[in-house]
XYZ file of C-alpha atoms in Angstrom:
293
model
C -10.529 51.550 -17.385
C -8.836 52.727 -14.206
C -5.383 53.221 -12.771
C -3.927 50.254 -10.896
C -1.871 51.165 -7.857
C 0.530 48.265 -7.554
C 1.263 46.570 -4.251
C 4.968 47.018 -4.913
C 6.373 46.160 -1.477
C 4.496 42.890 -0.964
C 4.714 41.942 -4.615
C 8.471 42.404 -4.719
C 8.834 40.450 -1.485
C 7.159 37.505 -3.151
C 9.404 37.731 -6.221
C 12.498 38.085 -4.018
C 11.484 35.014 -2.024
C 11.059 33.081 -5.254
C 14.448 34.198 -6.535
C 16.211 33.207 -3.328
C 14.478 29.818 -3.383
C 15.562 29.217 -6.960
C 19.054 30.728 -6.763
C 20.646 27.340 -6.144
C 19.999 26.434 -9.780
C 22.987 26.124 -12.062
C 23.371 28.629 -14.867
C 20.981 31.331 -13.670
C 22.064 33.524 -16.587
C 20.392 30.982 -18.862
C 17.526 30.342 -16.473
C 16.252 33.946 -16.602
C 16.047 33.806 -20.370
C 13.640 30.891 -20.521
C 9.920 30.581 -19.933
C 10.733 28.162 -17.118
C 11.219 31.201 -14.912
C 7.508 32.039 -15.070
C 6.410 28.403 -14.923
C 8.207 28.008 -11.601
C 6.902 31.353 -10.345
C 3.385 30.014 -10.922
C 3.909 27.298 -8.327
C 1.351 27.316 -5.536
C 3.816 28.526 -2.896
C 4.279 31.813 -4.778
C 0.941 32.143 -6.548
C -1.360 31.587 -3.562
C -1.309 32.589 0.091
C 1.514 31.024 2.064
C 2.476 30.575 5.728
C 5.942 31.509 6.994
C 7.021 31.861 10.636
C 3.409 31.847 11.756
C 2.418 34.679 9.391
C 0.143 34.290 6.353
C 1.459 36.196 3.344
C -0.642 36.831 0.224
C 0.383 35.157 -3.014
C 0.678 37.314 -6.095
C -2.598 36.167 -7.649
C -4.653 37.343 -4.659
C -2.645 40.584 -4.496
C -3.412 41.301 -8.143
C -7.144 40.770 -7.676
C -7.215 42.878 -4.506
C -5.409 45.843 -6.025
C -7.657 45.703 -9.111
C -10.906 45.362 -7.176
C -11.450 41.955 -8.793
C -12.035 43.383 -12.260
C -10.105 42.780 -15.469
C -7.220 45.189 -16.008
C -8.471 45.847 -19.552
C -12.205 45.438 -20.096
C -13.385 45.812 -16.453
C -15.256 42.497 -16.335
C -15.679 41.063 -12.840
C -13.181 38.239 -12.277
C -12.141 35.899 -9.500
C -9.335 33.410 -8.979
C -11.168 30.783 -10.995
C -11.769 32.765 -14.185
C -8.780 35.072 -14.515
C -5.524 34.812 -16.432
C -2.251 36.463 -15.520
C -1.133 39.071 -18.021
C 2.463 40.118 -18.616
C 2.227 43.797 -19.555
C 5.560 43.552 -21.358
C 5.029 40.132 -22.992
C 7.124 37.101 -22.175
C 8.053 36.869 -25.860
C 9.590 40.284 -26.336
C 13.019 41.695 -27.110
C 15.120 43.956 -24.856
C 14.288 47.006 -26.978
C 10.621 46.606 -25.979
C 11.507 47.706 -22.449
C 11.664 51.358 -23.561
C 8.201 51.171 -25.118
C 6.502 49.938 -21.949
C 8.632 51.925 -19.489
C 7.611 55.126 -21.293
C 4.079 54.760 -19.959
C 4.524 52.649 -16.829
C 6.293 53.952 -13.747
C 6.254 50.406 -12.385
C 8.058 48.893 -15.345
C 10.473 51.830 -15.416
C 11.388 51.449 -11.735
C 11.085 47.735 -10.993
C 11.292 45.694 -14.196
C 14.156 44.736 -16.484
C 14.106 42.604 -19.589
C 15.076 39.006 -18.845
C 17.713 39.052 -21.573
C 19.545 41.866 -19.777
C 19.420 40.241 -16.328
C 22.620 39.031 -14.695
C 23.017 35.895 -12.627
C 23.681 37.988 -9.508
C 20.494 37.186 -7.612
C 21.377 39.154 -4.502
C 22.019 42.284 -6.560
C 18.631 42.061 -8.268
C 16.889 41.498 -4.932
C 18.640 44.509 -3.413
C 17.769 46.755 -6.355
C 14.194 45.440 -6.713
C 14.691 45.192 -10.466
C 13.306 41.859 -11.588
C 13.241 40.068 -14.966
C 10.026 40.829 -16.802
C 8.876 37.212 -16.855
C 8.604 37.106 -13.045
C 8.491 40.770 -11.974
C 5.325 41.348 -9.953
C 5.108 44.905 -11.293
C 4.810 43.491 -14.814
C 1.815 41.330 -13.905
C -1.900 42.097 -13.940
C -5.052 40.002 -13.704
C -7.072 39.787 -16.901
C -10.314 38.074 -17.815
C -10.207 35.156 -20.229
C -12.453 37.009 -22.653
C -14.175 33.695 -23.209
C -17.587 33.343 -24.801
C -19.036 30.838 -27.260
C -15.832 28.800 -27.314
C -13.562 31.670 -28.256
C -11.435 34.207 -26.446
C -12.469 37.462 -28.052
C -10.909 40.152 -25.818
C -8.045 41.025 -23.474
C -5.080 38.833 -22.518
C -5.711 35.699 -24.573
C -6.856 37.672 -27.604
C -3.814 39.963 -27.380
C -1.137 37.298 -27.491
C 2.150 39.218 -27.623
C 0.769 42.236 -29.451
C 2.193 45.609 -28.493
C -0.022 47.791 -26.292
C 0.130 50.987 -24.268
C -0.226 49.942 -20.590
C -3.093 52.336 -19.967
C -3.858 50.990 -16.475
C -0.436 52.206 -15.336
C -1.220 55.820 -16.349
C -2.449 57.762 -13.325
C -5.029 59.868 -15.185
C -6.257 57.009 -17.353
C -9.893 57.713 -16.425
C -9.572 61.061 -18.210
C -7.948 59.435 -21.226
C -10.328 56.523 -21.723
C -13.971 57.390 -22.381
C -17.004 55.526 -23.678
C -19.762 56.564 -26.052
C -23.391 55.552 -25.468
C -22.934 53.177 -28.388
C -20.392 51.320 -26.257
C -17.387 52.410 -28.289
C -14.176 52.938 -26.321
C -12.177 56.090 -27.144
C -8.642 56.976 -26.009
C -7.572 60.639 -26.054
C -4.565 62.588 -24.793
C -2.166 59.628 -24.937
C 0.834 59.647 -27.253
C 1.471 56.487 -29.184
C -0.491 54.011 -31.235
C -3.782 53.907 -29.329
C -5.531 52.274 -32.291
C -3.119 49.350 -32.091
C -3.764 49.008 -28.363
C -7.529 48.848 -28.853
C -7.151 46.467 -31.793
C -4.687 44.088 -30.118
C -6.869 43.822 -27.007
C -10.108 43.761 -29.067
C -11.562 46.386 -26.727
C -14.049 47.527 -29.356
C -15.230 44.011 -30.102
C -18.850 44.217 -31.272
C -20.170 42.139 -28.386
C -18.251 44.178 -25.818
C -19.635 47.398 -27.324
C -23.131 45.923 -27.139
C -22.679 45.105 -23.450
C -21.482 48.652 -22.690
C -24.435 50.026 -24.645
C -26.812 47.896 -22.569
C -25.301 49.214 -19.333
C -25.642 52.751 -20.660
C -29.361 52.111 -21.217
C -29.696 50.540 -17.777
C -28.284 53.715 -16.274
C -30.264 56.045 -18.539
C -33.577 54.327 -17.775
C -32.886 53.912 -14.029
C -33.440 50.165 -14.253
C -33.007 48.359 -10.946
C -30.500 45.671 -11.874
C -30.993 43.747 -8.619
C -34.479 42.799 -9.773
C -33.130 41.273 -12.973
C -29.691 39.991 -12.019
C -30.927 36.459 -11.365
C -33.495 36.376 -14.168
C -33.533 32.726 -15.114
C -36.213 32.337 -17.757
C -36.384 33.660 -21.269
C -39.616 35.642 -20.893
C -38.283 37.542 -17.889
C -35.147 38.408 -19.815
C -37.279 39.636 -22.699
C -39.151 41.907 -20.280
C -35.799 43.342 -19.220
C -34.940 44.312 -22.797
C -38.412 45.740 -23.362
C -37.567 48.229 -20.599
C -34.344 49.185 -22.329
C -35.823 49.449 -25.839
C -39.443 50.536 -25.234
C -39.859 51.962 -28.730
C -38.852 48.768 -30.510
C -40.176 45.304 -31.009
C -37.645 42.732 -29.790
C -37.574 41.179 -33.236
C -36.089 44.456 -34.538
C -33.040 44.362 -32.282
C -29.569 43.322 -33.412
C -28.761 39.624 -33.510
C -26.105 39.850 -30.801
C -28.703 41.373 -28.446
C -31.192 38.607 -29.183
C -28.693 36.076 -27.842
C -29.359 37.343 -24.327
C -32.902 35.970 -24.531
C -32.682 33.330 -27.248
C -34.786 30.195 -26.816
C -31.534 28.230 -26.705
C -31.280 28.361 -22.918
C -27.615 27.389 -22.744
C -26.666 30.296 -25.025
C -28.943 32.741 -23.218
C -27.533 31.698 -19.837
C -23.967 32.195 -21.022
C -24.717 35.634 -22.437
C -26.702 36.713 -19.387
C -23.844 35.747 -17.073
C -21.441 37.602 -19.339
C -23.595 40.755 -19.256
C -23.750 40.819 -15.462
C -19.973 40.664 -15.171
C -19.804 44.194 -16.600
C -21.730 46.092 -13.927
C -18.716 48.422 -13.587
C -20.163 50.266 -16.585
C -23.255 51.238 -14.640
C -21.161 54.014 -13.067
C -19.414 55.285 -16.190
C -20.045 58.798 -17.483
C -20.739 58.214 -21.155
C -19.840 60.965 -23.609
C -21.545 61.658 -26.903
C -25.036 61.618 -28.328
C -27.576 58.802 -28.209
C -26.718 57.466 -31.617
C -27.282 53.754 -32.058
């Protein structure tokens, strides 16, 4: 996991533009306390690039992907505009008291985000102060993967729901706090708070995700040239790939969730192979711990 440096200026401009556009609504004090606020903010003219006075401005979805390097804010899977979801760090369904929990770890939430229930209907004041309701505040948004495999969402945003987390990607030295074992297990150290709950609510030690990290550890350890195998399209070639990673073992001895990467069911193998290649970020991780598998 890595620190996300938010594009505060451009992001807040987009939210301010949205708020001005919508400020003609009646009863804004009620409007900010409904999910309709985010539904409207998702409209194409705010979400995607837009043209104004001859200038093209980035929408918030493209800004999120750019500032994150097109990887998931949680699990580091490669994502694009077609396969990402938008995560509210402080969930849409939260209470005002939750603000303190998230602001403790996130400078962005502390400085630019308020809870919708505490917002006033004075739009111009909120625009001037750059403090926006959490449902539509750009600084409360991140791009997450769908965590989707075999017809279930097993990690990250969709798996989390509204569960409480520590916003690790808003901590500047997060790369020192989050480490990975060769087994693929994620470990969080040096962070106050319920780190176990964060890992559990995001399913960041899901067995399949640990297996994928373990595979990338072995790729790195054995100096395997991924480019040669990235587009491997047949089962036998994929088996050869795993023979390089586990030279001392017969493929029949490997765990069942590894066998799915080269199963004779081509549709399953293709899905798993694509999933594996989304996690190349882990090829550059410094793993800590012994080779215990």
